[in-house]
XYZ file of C-alpha atoms in Angstrom:
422
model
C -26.073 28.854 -86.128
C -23.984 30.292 -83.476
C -26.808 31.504 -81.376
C -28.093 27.850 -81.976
C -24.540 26.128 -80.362
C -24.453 28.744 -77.536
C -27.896 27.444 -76.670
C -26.854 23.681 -77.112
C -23.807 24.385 -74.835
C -25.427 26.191 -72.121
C -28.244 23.751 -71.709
C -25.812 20.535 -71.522
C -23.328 22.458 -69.202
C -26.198 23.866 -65.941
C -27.952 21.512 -63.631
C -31.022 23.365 -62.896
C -32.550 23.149 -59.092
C -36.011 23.093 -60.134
C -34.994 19.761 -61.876
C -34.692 18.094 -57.780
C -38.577 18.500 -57.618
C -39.482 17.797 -61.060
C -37.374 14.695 -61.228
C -36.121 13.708 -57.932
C -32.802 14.254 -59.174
C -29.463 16.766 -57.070
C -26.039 17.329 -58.567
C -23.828 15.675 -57.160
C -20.127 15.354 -57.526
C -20.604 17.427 -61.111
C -22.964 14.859 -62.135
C -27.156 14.519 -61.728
C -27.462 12.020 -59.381
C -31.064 9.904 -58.684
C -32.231 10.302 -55.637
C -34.507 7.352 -55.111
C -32.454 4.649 -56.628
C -28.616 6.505 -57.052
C -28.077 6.046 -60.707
C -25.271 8.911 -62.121
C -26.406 10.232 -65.547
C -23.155 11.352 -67.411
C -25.219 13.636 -69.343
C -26.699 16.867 -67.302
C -29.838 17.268 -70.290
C -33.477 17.392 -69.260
C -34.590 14.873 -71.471
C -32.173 12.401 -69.991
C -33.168 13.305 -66.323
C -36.781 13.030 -67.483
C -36.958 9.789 -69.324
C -34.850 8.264 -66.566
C -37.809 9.557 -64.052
C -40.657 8.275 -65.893
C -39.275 5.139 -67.080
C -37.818 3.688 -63.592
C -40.162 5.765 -61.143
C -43.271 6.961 -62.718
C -45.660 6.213 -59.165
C -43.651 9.292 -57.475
C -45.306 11.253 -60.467
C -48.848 11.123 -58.256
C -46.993 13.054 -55.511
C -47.317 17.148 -55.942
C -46.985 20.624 -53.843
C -45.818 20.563 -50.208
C -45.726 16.414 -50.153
C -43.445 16.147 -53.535
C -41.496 19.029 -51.645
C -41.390 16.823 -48.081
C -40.509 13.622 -50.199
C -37.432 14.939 -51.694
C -36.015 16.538 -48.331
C -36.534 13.338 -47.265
C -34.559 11.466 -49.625
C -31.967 14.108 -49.378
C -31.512 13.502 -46.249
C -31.479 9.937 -46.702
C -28.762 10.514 -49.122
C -26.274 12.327 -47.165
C -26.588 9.794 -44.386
C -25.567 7.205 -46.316
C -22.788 8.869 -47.693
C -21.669 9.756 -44.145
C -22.431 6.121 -42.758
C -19.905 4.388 -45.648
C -17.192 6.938 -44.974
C -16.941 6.562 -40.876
C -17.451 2.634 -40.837
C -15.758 1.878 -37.431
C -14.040 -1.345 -39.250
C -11.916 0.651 -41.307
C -8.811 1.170 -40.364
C -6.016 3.711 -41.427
C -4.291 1.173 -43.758
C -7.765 0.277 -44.890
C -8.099 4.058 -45.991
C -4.369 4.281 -47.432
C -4.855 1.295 -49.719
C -8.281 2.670 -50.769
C -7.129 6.020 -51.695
C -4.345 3.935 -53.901
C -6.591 2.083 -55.615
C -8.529 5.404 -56.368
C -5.770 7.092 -57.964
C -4.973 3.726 -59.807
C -8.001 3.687 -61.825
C -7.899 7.857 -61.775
C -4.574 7.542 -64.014
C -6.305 4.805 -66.076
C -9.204 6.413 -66.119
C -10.901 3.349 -65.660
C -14.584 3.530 -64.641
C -15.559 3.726 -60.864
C -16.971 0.793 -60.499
C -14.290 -1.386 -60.993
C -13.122 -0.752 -57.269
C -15.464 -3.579 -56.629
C -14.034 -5.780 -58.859
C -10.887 -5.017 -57.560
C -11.867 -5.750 -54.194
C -13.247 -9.352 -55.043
C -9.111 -10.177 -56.583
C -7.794 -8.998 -53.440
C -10.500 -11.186 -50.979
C -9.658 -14.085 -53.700
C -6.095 -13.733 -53.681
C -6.090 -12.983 -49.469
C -8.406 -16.223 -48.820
C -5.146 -18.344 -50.967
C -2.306 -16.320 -49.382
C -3.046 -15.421 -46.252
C -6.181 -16.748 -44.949
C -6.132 -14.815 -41.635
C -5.786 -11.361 -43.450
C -8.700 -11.624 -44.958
C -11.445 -9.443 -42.874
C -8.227 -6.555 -43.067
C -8.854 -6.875 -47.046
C -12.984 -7.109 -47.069
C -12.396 -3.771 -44.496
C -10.901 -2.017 -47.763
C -13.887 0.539 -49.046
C -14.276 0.458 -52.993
C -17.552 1.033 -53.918
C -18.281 3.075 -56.558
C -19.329 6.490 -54.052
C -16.447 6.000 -51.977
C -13.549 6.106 -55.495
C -15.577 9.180 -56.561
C -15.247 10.650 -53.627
C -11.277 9.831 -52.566
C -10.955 11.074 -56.440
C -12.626 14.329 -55.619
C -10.340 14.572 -52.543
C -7.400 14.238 -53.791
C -7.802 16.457 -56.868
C -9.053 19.286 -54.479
C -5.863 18.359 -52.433
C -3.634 18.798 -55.583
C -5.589 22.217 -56.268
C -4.610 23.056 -52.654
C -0.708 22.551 -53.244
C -0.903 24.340 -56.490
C -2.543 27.436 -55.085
C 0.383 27.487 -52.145
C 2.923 27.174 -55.061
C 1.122 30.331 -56.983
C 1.576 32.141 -53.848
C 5.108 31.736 -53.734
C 5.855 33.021 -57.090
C 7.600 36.262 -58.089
C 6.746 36.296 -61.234
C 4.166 33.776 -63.570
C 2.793 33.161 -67.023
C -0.252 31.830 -68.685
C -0.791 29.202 -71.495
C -4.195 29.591 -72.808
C -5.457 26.435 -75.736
C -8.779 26.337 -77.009
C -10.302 23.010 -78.147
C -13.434 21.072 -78.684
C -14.211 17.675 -76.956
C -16.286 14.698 -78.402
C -19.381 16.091 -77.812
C -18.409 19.093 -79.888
C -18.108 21.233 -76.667
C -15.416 23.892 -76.741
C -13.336 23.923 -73.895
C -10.277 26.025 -72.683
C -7.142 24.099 -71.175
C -5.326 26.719 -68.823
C -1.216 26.021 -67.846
C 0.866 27.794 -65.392
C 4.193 28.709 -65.146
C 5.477 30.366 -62.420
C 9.121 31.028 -60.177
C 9.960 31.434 -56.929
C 12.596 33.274 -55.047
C 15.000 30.626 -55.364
C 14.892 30.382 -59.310
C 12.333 27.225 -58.988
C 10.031 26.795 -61.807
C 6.603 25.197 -61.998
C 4.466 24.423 -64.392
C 0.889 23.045 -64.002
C -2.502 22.407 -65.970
C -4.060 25.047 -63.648
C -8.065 24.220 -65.599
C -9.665 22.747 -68.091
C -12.928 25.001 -68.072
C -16.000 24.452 -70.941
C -17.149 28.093 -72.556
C -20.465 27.947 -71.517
C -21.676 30.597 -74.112
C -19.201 31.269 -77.004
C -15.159 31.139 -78.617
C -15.040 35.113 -78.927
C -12.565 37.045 -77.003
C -14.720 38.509 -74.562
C -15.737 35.236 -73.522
C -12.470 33.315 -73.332
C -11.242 36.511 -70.995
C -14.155 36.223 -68.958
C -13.325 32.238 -67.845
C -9.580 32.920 -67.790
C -10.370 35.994 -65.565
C -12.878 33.821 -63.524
C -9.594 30.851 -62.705
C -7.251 33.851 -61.781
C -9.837 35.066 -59.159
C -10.682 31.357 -57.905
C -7.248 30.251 -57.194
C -6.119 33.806 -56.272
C -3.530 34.724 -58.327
C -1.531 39.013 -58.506
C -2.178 40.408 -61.417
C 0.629 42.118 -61.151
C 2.870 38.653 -61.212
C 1.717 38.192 -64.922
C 4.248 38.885 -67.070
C 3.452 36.829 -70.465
C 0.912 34.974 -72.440
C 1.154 31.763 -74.958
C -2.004 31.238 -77.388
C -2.544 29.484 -80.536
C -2.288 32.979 -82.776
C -6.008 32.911 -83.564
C -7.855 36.070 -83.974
C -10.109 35.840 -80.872
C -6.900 34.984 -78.654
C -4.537 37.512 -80.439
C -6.178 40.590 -81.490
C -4.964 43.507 -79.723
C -8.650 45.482 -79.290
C -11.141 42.689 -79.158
C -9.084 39.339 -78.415
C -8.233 37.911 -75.269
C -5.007 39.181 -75.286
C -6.321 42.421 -75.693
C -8.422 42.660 -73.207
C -5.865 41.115 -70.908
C -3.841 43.950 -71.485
C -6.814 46.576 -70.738
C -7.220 44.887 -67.436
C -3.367 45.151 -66.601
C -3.801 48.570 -67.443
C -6.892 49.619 -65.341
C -5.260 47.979 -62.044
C -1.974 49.972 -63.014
C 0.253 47.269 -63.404
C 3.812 48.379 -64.277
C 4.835 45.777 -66.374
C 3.891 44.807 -69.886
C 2.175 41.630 -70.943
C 4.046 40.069 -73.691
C 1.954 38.176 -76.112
C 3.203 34.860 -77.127
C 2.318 32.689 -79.884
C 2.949 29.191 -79.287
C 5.711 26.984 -80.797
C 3.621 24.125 -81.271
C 0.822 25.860 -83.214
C 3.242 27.290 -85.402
C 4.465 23.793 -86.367
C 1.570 22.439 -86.675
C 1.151 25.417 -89.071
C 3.756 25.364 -90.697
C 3.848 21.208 -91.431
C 0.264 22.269 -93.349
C 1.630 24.879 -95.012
C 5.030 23.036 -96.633
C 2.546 20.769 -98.733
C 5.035 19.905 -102.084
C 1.854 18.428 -103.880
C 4.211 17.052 -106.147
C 5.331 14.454 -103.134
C 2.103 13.842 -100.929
C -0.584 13.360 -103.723
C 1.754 10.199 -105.169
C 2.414 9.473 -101.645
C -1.838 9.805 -100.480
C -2.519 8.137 -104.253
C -0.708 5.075 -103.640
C -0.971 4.236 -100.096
C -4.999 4.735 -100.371
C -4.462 2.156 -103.633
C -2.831 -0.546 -101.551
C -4.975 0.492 -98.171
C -8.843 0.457 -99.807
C -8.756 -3.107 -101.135
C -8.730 -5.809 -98.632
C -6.992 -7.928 -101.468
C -4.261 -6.259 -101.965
C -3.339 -4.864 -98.840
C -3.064 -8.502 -97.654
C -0.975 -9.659 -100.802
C 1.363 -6.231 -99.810
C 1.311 -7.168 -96.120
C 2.064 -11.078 -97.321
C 4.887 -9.409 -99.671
C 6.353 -7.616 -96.755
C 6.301 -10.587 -94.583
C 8.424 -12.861 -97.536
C 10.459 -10.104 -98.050
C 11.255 -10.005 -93.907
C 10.812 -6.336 -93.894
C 11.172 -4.382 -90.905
C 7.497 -2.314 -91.280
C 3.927 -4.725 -91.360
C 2.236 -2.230 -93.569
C 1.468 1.418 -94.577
C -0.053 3.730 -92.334
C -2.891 6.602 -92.955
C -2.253 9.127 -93.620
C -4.782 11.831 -91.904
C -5.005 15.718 -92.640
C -6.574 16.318 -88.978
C -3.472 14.903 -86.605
C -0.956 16.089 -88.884
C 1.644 13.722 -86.871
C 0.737 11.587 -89.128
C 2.288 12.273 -92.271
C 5.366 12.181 -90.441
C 4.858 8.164 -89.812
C 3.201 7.650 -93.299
C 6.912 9.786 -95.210
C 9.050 8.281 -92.533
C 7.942 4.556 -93.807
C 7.092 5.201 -97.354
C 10.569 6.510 -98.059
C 11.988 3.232 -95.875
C 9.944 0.985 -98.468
C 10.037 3.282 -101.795
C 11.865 -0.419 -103.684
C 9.544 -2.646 -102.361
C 6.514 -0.485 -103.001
C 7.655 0.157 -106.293
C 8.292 -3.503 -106.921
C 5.066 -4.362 -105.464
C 2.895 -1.754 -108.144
C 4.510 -2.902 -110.813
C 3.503 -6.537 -110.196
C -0.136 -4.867 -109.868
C 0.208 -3.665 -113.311
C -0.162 0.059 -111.585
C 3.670 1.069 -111.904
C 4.433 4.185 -110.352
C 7.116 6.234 -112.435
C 8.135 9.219 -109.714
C 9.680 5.559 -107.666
C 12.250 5.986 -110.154
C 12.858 9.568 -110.832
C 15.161 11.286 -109.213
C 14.364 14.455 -108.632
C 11.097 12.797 -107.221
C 13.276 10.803 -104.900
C 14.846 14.121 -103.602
C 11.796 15.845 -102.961
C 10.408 13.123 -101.004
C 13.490 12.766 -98.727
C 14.104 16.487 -97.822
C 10.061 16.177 -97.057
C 10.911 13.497 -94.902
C 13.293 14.929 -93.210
C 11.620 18.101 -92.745
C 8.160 16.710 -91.320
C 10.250 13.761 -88.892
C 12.207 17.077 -87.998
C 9.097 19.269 -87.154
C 7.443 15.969 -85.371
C 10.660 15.437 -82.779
C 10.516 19.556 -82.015
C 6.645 19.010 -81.570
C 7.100 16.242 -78.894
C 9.986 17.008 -77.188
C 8.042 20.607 -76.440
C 5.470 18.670 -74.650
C 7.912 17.478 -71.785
C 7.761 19.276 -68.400
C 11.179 21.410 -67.254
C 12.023 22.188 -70.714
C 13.402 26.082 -71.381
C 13.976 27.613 -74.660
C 17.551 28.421 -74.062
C 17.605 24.352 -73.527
C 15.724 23.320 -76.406
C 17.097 25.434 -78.901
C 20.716 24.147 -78.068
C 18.959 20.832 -78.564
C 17.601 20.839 -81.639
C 20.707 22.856 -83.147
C 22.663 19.607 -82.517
C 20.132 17.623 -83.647
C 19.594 19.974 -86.702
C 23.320 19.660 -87.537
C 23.239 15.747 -87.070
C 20.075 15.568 -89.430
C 21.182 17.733 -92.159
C 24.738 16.472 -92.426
C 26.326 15.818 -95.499
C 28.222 12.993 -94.747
């Protein structure tokens, strides 16, 4: 089965360059790209390339040897042409370019889809044509289209790269967050963060990659990318003092995890300081929220919010209750065992509305008898507390320019103000 997902990953990660003869299709920009009619696949698989070929452009299919060879250089070259004729339009001036690089990074932070830089170019023609009628040949000389926002995109992330690689250079000393994680399509990718300091005491910290493991989750293999980014953005060695992983046996192990191997490496270019392994804070709350289960609490808890939240009826007779009752929560959330988060929001409101849930059951002929013990009652507010607790330390970890020294004065005050007794 693994052997059968390292094959599955590799063949959806590589655009192969026999593929631009077989089916007219380059990579462009990370993505196939057609090169008769343009059309981006998001998907680099052969049977997506293929059907797409046969389907929209089966006559080039009669073409083969040196004239299926002298048709594609052709459209290749027709291709960058283009490309280089809707970049240096005369028209466009250097506001023209400023507003379109803008826009770009607009719908980059929204990640909305390329395309909509035409739409957005229509409201501003629209609303120039109303406003200022004059202006409006200075708006139409703004350049949207779909290429041109992929490409300012491109530009400005390998601009940000840029910046970040003269920041590494300027540290004395740096460390490495490594977190391991599938995406939707079941791909496992490896987030890399940086955190580095100058001369003059000032920190940075940076998503330095997000790189997919093209052939497995073992140790070997997550060293192999991570040693891969250090090279590519030219990083010392020697300048690595620590690492932060999620504690897992192919990041932790000291012969055949990452770690491990990091250390080897430090070793064999004679580095004199030692790599201190890390595991991270967040992982061990995430941990540890699994691990402080109190059955006792969350099966009533799961029990009756899955009672009230399975049966349209009822939920809308307790949402209708709620409402009469001018409560300040709508309804009852999920609870789910994946974002553990979660139970945070589901004890947090459950505990707010233990009288009127407890009301509520009984008029449902389904009492629920822990409601009025109270030893039950106890267990489910130190639980509360606990998890809402944990959830604050999670989040607040998350924030950029935050120390330990910082946070643990923090959430010692906050500890103190949680757990008071008055």
């Amino acid at each position: 089965m693994a052997e059968y997902h390292r094959k599955r990953s590799s063949v959806s990660t590589y655009f192969k360059p026999s593929w631009e003869s077989d089916y007219f299709f380059i990579e462009h920009e990370g993505v196939p790209t057609c090169l008769i009619c343009g059309k981006k696949l998001h998907q680099v698989k052969k049977y997506n390339l293929q059907r797409h070929f046969q389907s929209m452009h089966g006559h080039h299919a009669q073409l083969a040897g040196e004239e299926r060879e002298a048709e594609v250089a052709q459209l290749k070259q027709k291709f960058v042409e283009a490309e280089v004729e809707e970049e240096t339009v005369s028209s466009c001036s250097e506001a023209a370019v400023r507003a379109s690089f803008g826009i770009a990074l607009e719908i980059a932070r929204s990640s909305r889809s390329y395309t909509d830089g035409d739409v957005v170019k229509k409201y501003l023609v629209n609303a120039a044509g109303q406003l200022c009628p004059t202006e409006v040949q200075t708006f139409e000389a703004i350049s949207l289209s779909r290429m041109t926002i992929a490409r300012r995109i491109q530009s400005m992330a390998s601009n940000v790269m840029d910046q970040l690689r003269q920041l590494c250079a300027t540290f004395t000393v740096y460390s490495l967050a490594i977190d391991e994680g599938s995406d939707i399509s079941g791909t496992p990718q490896i987030a890399i963060f940086i955190r580095g300091v100058n001369n003059n005491l000032q920190v940075t910290e940076e998503l330095l990659d997000l790189v997919p493991l093209r052939d497995g989750v073992s140790g070997e293999d997550i060293f192999s990318c991570v040693e891969e980014i250090i090279e590519t953005n030219q990083l010392d060695w020697h300048k690595l003092i620590s690492v932060a992983t999620d504690g897992s046996p192919a990041m932790a192990d000291n012969n055949n995890g990452f770690v491990g191997r990091l250390r080897k490496k430090l070793n064999e270019l004679g580095s004199a300081k030692k790599l201190i392994g890390v595991h991270c804070l967040i992982h061990r709350q995430n941990l540890c929220s699994k691990n402080v289960e109190m059955s006792n609490v969350m099966s009533v808890i799961v029990r009756v919010t899955n009672y009230i939240r399975n049966h349209g009826v009822k939920r809308r007779q307790f949402r209708a209750f709620l409402e009469e009752l001018d409560s300040e929560y709508a309804d009852l959330p999920y609870y789910t065992e994946v974002r553990w988060l979660s139970r945070g929001k589901l004890l947090e409101q459950f505990y707010n509305l233990r009288s009127e849930i407890a009301t509520f059951m009984e008029a449902m002929q389904n009492p629920v008898p822990e409601l009025k013990d109270n030893e039950w009652l106890i267990d489910l507010a130190f639980l509360t507390d606990l998890v809402h607790h944990l959830n604050m330390l999670n989040q607040s970890l998350q924030r950029k320019d935050i120390s330990l020294l910082m946070e643990q004065k923090r959430l010692q005050t906050s500890s103190r103000r949680l757990f008071s007794t008055e």
